Coordinates of N, CA and C in Angstrom, one line a residue:
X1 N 71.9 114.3 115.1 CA 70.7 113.5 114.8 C 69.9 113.3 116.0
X2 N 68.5 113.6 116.0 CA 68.0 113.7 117.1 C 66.8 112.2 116.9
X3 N 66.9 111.5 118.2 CA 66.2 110.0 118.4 C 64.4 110.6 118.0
X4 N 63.6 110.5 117.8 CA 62.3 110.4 117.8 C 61.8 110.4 119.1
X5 N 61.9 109.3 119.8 CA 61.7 109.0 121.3 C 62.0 109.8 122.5
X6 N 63.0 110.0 122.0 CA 63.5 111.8 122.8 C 62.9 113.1 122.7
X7 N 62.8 113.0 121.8 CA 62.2 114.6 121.3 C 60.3 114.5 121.6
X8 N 60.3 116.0 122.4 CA 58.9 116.0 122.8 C 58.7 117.8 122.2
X9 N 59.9 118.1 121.6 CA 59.3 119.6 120.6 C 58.2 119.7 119.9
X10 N 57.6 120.4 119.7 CA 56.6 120.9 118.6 C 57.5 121.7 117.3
X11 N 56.3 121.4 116.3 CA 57.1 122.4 115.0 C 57.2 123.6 115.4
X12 N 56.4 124.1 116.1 CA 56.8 125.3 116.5 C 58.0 125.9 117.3
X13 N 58.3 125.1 118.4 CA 59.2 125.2 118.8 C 60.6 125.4 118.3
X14 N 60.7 124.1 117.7 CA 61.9 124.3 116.6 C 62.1 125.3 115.4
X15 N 61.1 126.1 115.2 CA 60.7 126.9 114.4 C 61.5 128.1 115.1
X16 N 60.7 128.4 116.1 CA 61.6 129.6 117.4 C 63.2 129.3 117.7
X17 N 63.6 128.0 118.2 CA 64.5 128.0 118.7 C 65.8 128.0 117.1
X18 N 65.3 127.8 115.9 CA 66.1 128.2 114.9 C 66.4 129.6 114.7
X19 N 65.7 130.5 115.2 CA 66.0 131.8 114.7 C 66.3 132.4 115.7
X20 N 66.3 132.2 116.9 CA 67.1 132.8 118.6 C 68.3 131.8 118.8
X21 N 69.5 132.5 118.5 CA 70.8 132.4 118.7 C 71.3 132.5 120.1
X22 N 71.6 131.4 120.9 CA 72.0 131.2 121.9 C 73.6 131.1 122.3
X23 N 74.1 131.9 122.9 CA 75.7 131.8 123.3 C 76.2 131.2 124.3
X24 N 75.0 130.6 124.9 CA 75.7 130.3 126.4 C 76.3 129.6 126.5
X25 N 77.3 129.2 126.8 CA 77.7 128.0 127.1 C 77.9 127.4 128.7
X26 N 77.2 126.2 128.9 CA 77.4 125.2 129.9 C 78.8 125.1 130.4
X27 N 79.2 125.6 132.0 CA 80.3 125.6 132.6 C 80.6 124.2 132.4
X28 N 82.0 123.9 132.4 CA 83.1 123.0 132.7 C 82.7 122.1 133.8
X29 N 82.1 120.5 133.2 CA 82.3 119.4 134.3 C 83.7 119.6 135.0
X30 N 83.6 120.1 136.9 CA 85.0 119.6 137.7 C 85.5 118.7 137.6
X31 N 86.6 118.5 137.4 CA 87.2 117.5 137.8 C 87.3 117.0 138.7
X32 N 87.3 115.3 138.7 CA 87.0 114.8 139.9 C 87.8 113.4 139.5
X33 N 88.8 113.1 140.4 CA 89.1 111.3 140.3 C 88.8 110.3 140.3
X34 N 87.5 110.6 141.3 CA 86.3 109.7 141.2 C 85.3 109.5 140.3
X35 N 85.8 110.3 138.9 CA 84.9 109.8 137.6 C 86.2 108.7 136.7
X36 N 87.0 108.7 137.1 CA 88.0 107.6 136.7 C 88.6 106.3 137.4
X37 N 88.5 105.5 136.5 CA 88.4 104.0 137.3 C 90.1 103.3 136.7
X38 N 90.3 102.5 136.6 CA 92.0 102.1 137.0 C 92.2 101.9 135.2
X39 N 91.5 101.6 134.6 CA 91.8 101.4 132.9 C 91.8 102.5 132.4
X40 N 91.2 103.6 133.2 CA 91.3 105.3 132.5 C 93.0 105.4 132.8
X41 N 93.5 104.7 134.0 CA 94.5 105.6 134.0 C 96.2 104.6 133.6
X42 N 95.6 103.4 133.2 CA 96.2 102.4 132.5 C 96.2 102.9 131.6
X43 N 95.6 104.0 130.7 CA 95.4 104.0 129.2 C 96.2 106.0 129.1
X44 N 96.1 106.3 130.5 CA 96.8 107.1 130.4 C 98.4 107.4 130.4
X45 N 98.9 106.6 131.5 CA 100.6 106.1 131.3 C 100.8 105.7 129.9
X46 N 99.9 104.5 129.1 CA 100.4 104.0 128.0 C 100.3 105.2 126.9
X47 N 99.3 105.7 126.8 CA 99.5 107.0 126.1 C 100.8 107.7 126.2
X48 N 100.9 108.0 127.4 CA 103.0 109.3 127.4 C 103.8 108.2 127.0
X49 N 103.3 106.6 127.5 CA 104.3 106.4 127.3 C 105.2 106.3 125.7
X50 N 103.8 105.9 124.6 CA 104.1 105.8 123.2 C 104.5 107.2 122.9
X51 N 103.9 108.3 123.5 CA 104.1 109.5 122.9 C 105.6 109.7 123.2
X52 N 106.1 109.5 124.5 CA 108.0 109.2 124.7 C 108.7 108.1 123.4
X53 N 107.8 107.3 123.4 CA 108.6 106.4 122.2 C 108.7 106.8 120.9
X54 N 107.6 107.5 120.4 CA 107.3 107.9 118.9 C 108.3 109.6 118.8
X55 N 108.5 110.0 119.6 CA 109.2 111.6 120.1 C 110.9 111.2 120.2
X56 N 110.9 110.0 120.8 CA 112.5 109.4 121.1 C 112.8 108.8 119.4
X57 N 111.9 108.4 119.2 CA 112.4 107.9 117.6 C 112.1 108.9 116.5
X58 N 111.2 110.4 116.7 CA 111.5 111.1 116.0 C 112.7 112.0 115.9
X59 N 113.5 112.2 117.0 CA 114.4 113.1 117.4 C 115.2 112.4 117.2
X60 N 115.5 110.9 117.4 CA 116.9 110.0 116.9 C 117.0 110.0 115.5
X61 N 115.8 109.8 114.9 CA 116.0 109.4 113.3 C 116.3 111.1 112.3
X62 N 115.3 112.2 112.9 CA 115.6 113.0 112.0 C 116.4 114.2 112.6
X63 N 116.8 114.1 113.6 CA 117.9 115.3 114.8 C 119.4 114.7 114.5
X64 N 119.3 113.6 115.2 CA 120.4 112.9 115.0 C 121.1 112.0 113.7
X65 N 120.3 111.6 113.3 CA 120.4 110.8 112.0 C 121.1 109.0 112.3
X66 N 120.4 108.8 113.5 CA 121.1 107.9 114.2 C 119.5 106.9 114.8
X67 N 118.5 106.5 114.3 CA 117.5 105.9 114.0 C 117.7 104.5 115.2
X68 N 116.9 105.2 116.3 CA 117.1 103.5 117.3 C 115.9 102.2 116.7
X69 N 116.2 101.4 116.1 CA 115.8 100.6 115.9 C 114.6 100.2 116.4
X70 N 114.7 99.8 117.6 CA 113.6 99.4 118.5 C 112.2 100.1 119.1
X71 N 112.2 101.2 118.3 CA 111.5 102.3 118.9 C 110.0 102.4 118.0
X72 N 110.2 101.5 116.6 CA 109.0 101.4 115.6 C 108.1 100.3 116.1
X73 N 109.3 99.7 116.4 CA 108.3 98.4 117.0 C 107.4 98.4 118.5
X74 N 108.1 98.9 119.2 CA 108.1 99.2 120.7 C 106.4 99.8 120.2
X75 N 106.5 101.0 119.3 CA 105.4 102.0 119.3 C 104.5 101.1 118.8
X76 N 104.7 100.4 117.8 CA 103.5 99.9 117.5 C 102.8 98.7 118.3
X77 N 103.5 98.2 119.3 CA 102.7 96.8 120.3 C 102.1 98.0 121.3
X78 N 102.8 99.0 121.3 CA 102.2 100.2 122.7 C 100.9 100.5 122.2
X79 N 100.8 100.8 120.8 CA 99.5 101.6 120.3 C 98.6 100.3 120.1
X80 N 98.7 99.1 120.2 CA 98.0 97.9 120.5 C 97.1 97.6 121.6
X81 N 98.6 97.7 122.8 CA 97.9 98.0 123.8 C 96.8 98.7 124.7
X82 N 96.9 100.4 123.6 CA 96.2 101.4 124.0 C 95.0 100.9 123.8
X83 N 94.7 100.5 122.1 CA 93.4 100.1 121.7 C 92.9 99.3 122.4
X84 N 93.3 98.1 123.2 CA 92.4 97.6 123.5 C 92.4 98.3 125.3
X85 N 93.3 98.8 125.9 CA 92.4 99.5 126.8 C 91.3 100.4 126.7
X86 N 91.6 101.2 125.4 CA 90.7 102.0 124.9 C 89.1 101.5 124.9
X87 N 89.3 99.7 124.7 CA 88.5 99.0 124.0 C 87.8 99.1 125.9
X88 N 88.5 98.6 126.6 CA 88.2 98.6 128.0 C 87.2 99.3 128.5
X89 N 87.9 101.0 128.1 CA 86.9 101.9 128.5 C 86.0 102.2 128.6
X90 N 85.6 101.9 126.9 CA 84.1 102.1 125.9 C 83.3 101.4 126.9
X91 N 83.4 99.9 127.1 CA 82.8 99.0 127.8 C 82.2 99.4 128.9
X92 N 83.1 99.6 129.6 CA 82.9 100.7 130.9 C 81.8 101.3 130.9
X93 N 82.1 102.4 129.9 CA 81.0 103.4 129.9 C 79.8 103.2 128.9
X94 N 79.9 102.1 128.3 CA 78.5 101.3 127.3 C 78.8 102.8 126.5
X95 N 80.0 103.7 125.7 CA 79.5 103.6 124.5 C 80.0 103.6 123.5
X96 N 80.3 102.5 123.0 CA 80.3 102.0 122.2 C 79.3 102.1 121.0
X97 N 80.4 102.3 119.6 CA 79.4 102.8 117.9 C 78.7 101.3 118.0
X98 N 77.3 102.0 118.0 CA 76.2 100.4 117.1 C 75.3 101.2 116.4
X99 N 74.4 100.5 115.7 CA 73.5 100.8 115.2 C 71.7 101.1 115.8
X100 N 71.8 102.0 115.8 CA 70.4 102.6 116.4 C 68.9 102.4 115.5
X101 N 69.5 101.9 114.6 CA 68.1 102.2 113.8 C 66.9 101.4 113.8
X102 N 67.4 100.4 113.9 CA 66.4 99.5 114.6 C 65.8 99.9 116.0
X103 N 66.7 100.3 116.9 CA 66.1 100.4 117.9 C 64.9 102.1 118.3
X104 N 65.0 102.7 117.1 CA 64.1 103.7 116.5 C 62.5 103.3 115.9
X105 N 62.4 102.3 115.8 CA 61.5 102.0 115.3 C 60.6 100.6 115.7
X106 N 61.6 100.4 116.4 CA 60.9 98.9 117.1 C 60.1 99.5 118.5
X107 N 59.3 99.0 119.1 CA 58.5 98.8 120.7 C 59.6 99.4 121.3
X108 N 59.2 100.2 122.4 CA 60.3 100.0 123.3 C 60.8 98.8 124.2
X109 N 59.8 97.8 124.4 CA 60.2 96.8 125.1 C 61.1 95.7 124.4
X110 N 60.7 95.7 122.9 CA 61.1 95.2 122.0 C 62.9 95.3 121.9
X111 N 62.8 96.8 121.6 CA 63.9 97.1 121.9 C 64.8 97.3 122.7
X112 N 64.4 97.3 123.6 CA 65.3 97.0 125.1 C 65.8 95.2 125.4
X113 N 65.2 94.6 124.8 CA 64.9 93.2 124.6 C 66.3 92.9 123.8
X114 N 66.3 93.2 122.8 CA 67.5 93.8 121.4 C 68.4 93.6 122.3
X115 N 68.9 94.7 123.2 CA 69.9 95.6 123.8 C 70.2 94.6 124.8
X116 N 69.4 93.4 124.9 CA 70.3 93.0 126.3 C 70.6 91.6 126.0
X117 N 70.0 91.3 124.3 CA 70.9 90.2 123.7 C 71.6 90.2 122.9
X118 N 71.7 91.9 123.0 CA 73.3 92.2 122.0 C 74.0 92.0 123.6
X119 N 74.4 92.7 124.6 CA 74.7 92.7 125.5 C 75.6 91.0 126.0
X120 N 74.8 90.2 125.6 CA 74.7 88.6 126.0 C 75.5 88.2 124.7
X121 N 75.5 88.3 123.8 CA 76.4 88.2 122.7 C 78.3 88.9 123.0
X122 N 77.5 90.1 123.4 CA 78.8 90.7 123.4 C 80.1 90.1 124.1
X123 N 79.0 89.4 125.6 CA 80.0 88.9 127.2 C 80.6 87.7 126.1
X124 N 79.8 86.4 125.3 CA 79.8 85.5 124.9 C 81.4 85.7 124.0
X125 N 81.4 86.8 123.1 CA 82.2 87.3 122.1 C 83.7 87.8 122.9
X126 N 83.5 88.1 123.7 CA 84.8 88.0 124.6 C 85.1 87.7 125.0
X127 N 84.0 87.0 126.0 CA 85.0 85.3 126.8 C 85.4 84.7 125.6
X128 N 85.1 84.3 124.3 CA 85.7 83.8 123.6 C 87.0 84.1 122.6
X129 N 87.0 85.2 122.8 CA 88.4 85.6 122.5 C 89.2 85.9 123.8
X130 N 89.0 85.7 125.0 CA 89.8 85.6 126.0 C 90.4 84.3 125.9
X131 N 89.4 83.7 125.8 CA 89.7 82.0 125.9 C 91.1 81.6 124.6
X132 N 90.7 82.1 123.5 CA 91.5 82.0 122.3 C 93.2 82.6 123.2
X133 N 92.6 83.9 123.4 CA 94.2 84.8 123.7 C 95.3 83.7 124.8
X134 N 94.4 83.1 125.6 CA 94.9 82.0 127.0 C 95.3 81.3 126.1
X135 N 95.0 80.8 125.0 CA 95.9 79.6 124.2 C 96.8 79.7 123.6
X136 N 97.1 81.0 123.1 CA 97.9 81.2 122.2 C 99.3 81.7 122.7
X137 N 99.2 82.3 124.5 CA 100.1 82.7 125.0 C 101.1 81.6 124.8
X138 N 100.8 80.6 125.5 CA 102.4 79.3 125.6 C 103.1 79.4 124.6
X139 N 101.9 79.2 123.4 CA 102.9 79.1 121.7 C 104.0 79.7 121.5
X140 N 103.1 81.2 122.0 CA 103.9 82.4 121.6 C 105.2 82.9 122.3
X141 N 105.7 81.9 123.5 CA 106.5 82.2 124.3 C 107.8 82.0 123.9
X142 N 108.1 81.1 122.8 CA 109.8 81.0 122.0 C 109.5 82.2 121.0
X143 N 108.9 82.8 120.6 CA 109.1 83.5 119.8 C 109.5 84.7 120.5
X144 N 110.1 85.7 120.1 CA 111.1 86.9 120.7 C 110.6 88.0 119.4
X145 N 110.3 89.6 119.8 CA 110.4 90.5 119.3 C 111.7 91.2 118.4
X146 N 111.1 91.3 117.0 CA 112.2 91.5 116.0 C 113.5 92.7 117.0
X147 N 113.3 93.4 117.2 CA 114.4 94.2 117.5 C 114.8 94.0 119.1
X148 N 114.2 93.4 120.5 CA 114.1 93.1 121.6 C 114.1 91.6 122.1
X149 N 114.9 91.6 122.8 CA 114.9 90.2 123.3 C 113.9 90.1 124.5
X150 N 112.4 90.4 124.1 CA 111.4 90.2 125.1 C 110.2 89.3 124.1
X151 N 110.0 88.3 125.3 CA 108.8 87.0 124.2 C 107.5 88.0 123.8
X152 N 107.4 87.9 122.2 CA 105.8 88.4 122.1 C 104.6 87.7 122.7
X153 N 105.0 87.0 123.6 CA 104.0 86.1 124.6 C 103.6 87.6 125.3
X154 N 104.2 88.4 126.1 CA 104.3 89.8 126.7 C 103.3 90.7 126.3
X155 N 103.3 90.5 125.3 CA 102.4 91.5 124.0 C 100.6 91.0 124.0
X156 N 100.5 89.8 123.7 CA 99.5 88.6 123.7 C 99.0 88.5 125.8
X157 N 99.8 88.8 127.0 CA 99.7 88.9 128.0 C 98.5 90.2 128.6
X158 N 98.8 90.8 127.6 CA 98.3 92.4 128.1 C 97.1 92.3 126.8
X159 N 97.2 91.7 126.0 CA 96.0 91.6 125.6 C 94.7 90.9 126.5
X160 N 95.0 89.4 127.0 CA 94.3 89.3 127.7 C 94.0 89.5 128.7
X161 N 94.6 90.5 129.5 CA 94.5 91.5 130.3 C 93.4 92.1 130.2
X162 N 93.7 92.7 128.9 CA 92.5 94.0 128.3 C 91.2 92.8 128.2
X163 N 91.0 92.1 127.9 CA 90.2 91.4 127.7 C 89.3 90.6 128.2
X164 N 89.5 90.4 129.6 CA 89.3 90.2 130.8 C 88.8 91.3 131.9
X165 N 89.5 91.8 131.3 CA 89.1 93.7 132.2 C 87.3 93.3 130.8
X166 N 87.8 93.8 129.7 CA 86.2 93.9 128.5 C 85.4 93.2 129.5
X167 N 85.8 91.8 129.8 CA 84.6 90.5 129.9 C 84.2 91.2 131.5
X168 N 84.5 91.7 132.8 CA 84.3 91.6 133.4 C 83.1 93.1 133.5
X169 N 83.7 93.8 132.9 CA 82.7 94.9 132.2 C 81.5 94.6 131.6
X170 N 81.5 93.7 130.5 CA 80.7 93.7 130.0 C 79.5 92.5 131.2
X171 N 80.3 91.8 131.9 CA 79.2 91.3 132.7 C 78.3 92.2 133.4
X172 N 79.4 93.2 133.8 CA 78.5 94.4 135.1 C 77.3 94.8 134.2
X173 N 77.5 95.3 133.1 CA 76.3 95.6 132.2 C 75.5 95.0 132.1
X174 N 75.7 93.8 131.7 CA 74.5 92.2 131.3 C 74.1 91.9 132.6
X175 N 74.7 91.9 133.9 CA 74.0 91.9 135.5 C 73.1 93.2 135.4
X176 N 73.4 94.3 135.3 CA 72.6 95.9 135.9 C 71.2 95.6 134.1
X177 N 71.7 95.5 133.3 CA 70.2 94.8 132.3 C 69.1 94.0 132.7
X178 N 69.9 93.2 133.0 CA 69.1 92.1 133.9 C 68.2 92.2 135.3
X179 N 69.2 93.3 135.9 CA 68.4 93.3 137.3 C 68.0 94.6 137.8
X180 N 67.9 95.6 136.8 CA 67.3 96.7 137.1 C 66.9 97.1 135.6
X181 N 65.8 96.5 135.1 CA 65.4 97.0 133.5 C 65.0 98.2 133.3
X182 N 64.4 98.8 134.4 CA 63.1 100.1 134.1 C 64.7 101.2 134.3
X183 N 65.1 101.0 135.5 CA 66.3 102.1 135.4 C 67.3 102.2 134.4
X184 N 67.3 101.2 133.9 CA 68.7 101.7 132.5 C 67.6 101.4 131.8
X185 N 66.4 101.4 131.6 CA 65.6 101.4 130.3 C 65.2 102.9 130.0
X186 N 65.3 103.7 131.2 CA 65.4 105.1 131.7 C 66.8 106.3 130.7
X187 N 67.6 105.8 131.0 CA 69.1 105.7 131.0 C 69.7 106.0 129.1
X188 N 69.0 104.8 128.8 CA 69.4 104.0 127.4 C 69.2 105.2 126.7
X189 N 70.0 105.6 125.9 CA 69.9 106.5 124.5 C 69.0 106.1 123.6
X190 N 68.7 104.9 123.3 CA 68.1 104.5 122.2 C 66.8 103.9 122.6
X191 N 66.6 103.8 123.6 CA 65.0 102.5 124.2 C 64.4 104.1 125.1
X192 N 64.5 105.3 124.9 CA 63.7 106.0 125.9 C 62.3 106.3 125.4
X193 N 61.3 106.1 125.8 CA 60.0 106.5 125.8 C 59.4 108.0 125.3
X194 N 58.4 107.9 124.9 CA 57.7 109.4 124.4 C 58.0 110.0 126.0

């Protein structure tokens, strides 16, 4: 799907560039460590790690016939976890699924305007479920995991974790909106100019 605001083709162009078949392909971004920040690689451990858990409980239940109990549940608070680092990342890197269509048809200033009180919504919407997560820990601290004797407080711990990591992300964003508009108005997928 190509933005309107992006595209500076002519019919013609697109006319040509449909019927010349291009093969090239764009060499391989290097790798580099320095394009990953500490939640890439929090989200990387927890990844092997469920993939050891879901692999240890597929080999016990249908190799062995000897099913470890604690390995359904284990998997499912881990793939919890991932998501919301996962959730972390997005943030990070602003991208996150929203809706563009509005911002297709509105002003660009308009629209950029949009973008930095969804932005201000967004920090609002997570401090406030951080704030929730902080409360609910204590509650949840007599309670114990069906097959583990570990408090699902633990579980609810690393969410607020993740969520805190979101909120502090999402500030850096709502600060760099705020204090440099023309350069991420530059930047923005959706607010770029003819």
């Amino acid at each position: 799907m190509t933005d309107y605001k992006k595209s500076n083709n002519s019919a013609a162009e697109n006319a040509d560039s449909s019927t010349t078949l291009s093969f090239h392909q764009d060499d391989e971004p290097v790798f580099d460590y320095a394009n990953y920040r500490f939640e890439d690689w929090i989200a990387f451990a927890l990844f092997w790690l469920l993939a050891i858990t879901v692999f240890s409980q597929f080999i016990s239940r249908f190799i062995f016939a000897a099913p470890l109990g604690w390995t359904e549940e284990v998997a499912r608070y881990q793939l919890i976890c991932l998501g919301f680092m996962g959730a972390c990342i997005g943030i990070r890197k602003n991208s996150h699924i929203f809706v563009a269509l509005f911002h297709r048809w509105l002003p660009t200033k308009v629209s950029f305007r949009l973008y930095q009180l969804i932005a201000t919504l967004n920090v609002l919407l997570i401090a406030t479920l951080a704030y929730f997560a902080a409360q609910i820990i204590p509650q949840l601290h007599i309670h114990k995991m069906a097959s583990l004797d570990v408090p699902i407080s633990v579980l609810y711990g690393i969410v607020l974790a993740s969520l805190l990591i979101m909120l502090g992300r999402s500030i850096q964003l709502l600060l760099n909106l705020l204090k440099q508009p023309n350069q991420l108005l530059e930047q923005s997928p959706s607010c770029n100019q003819d």
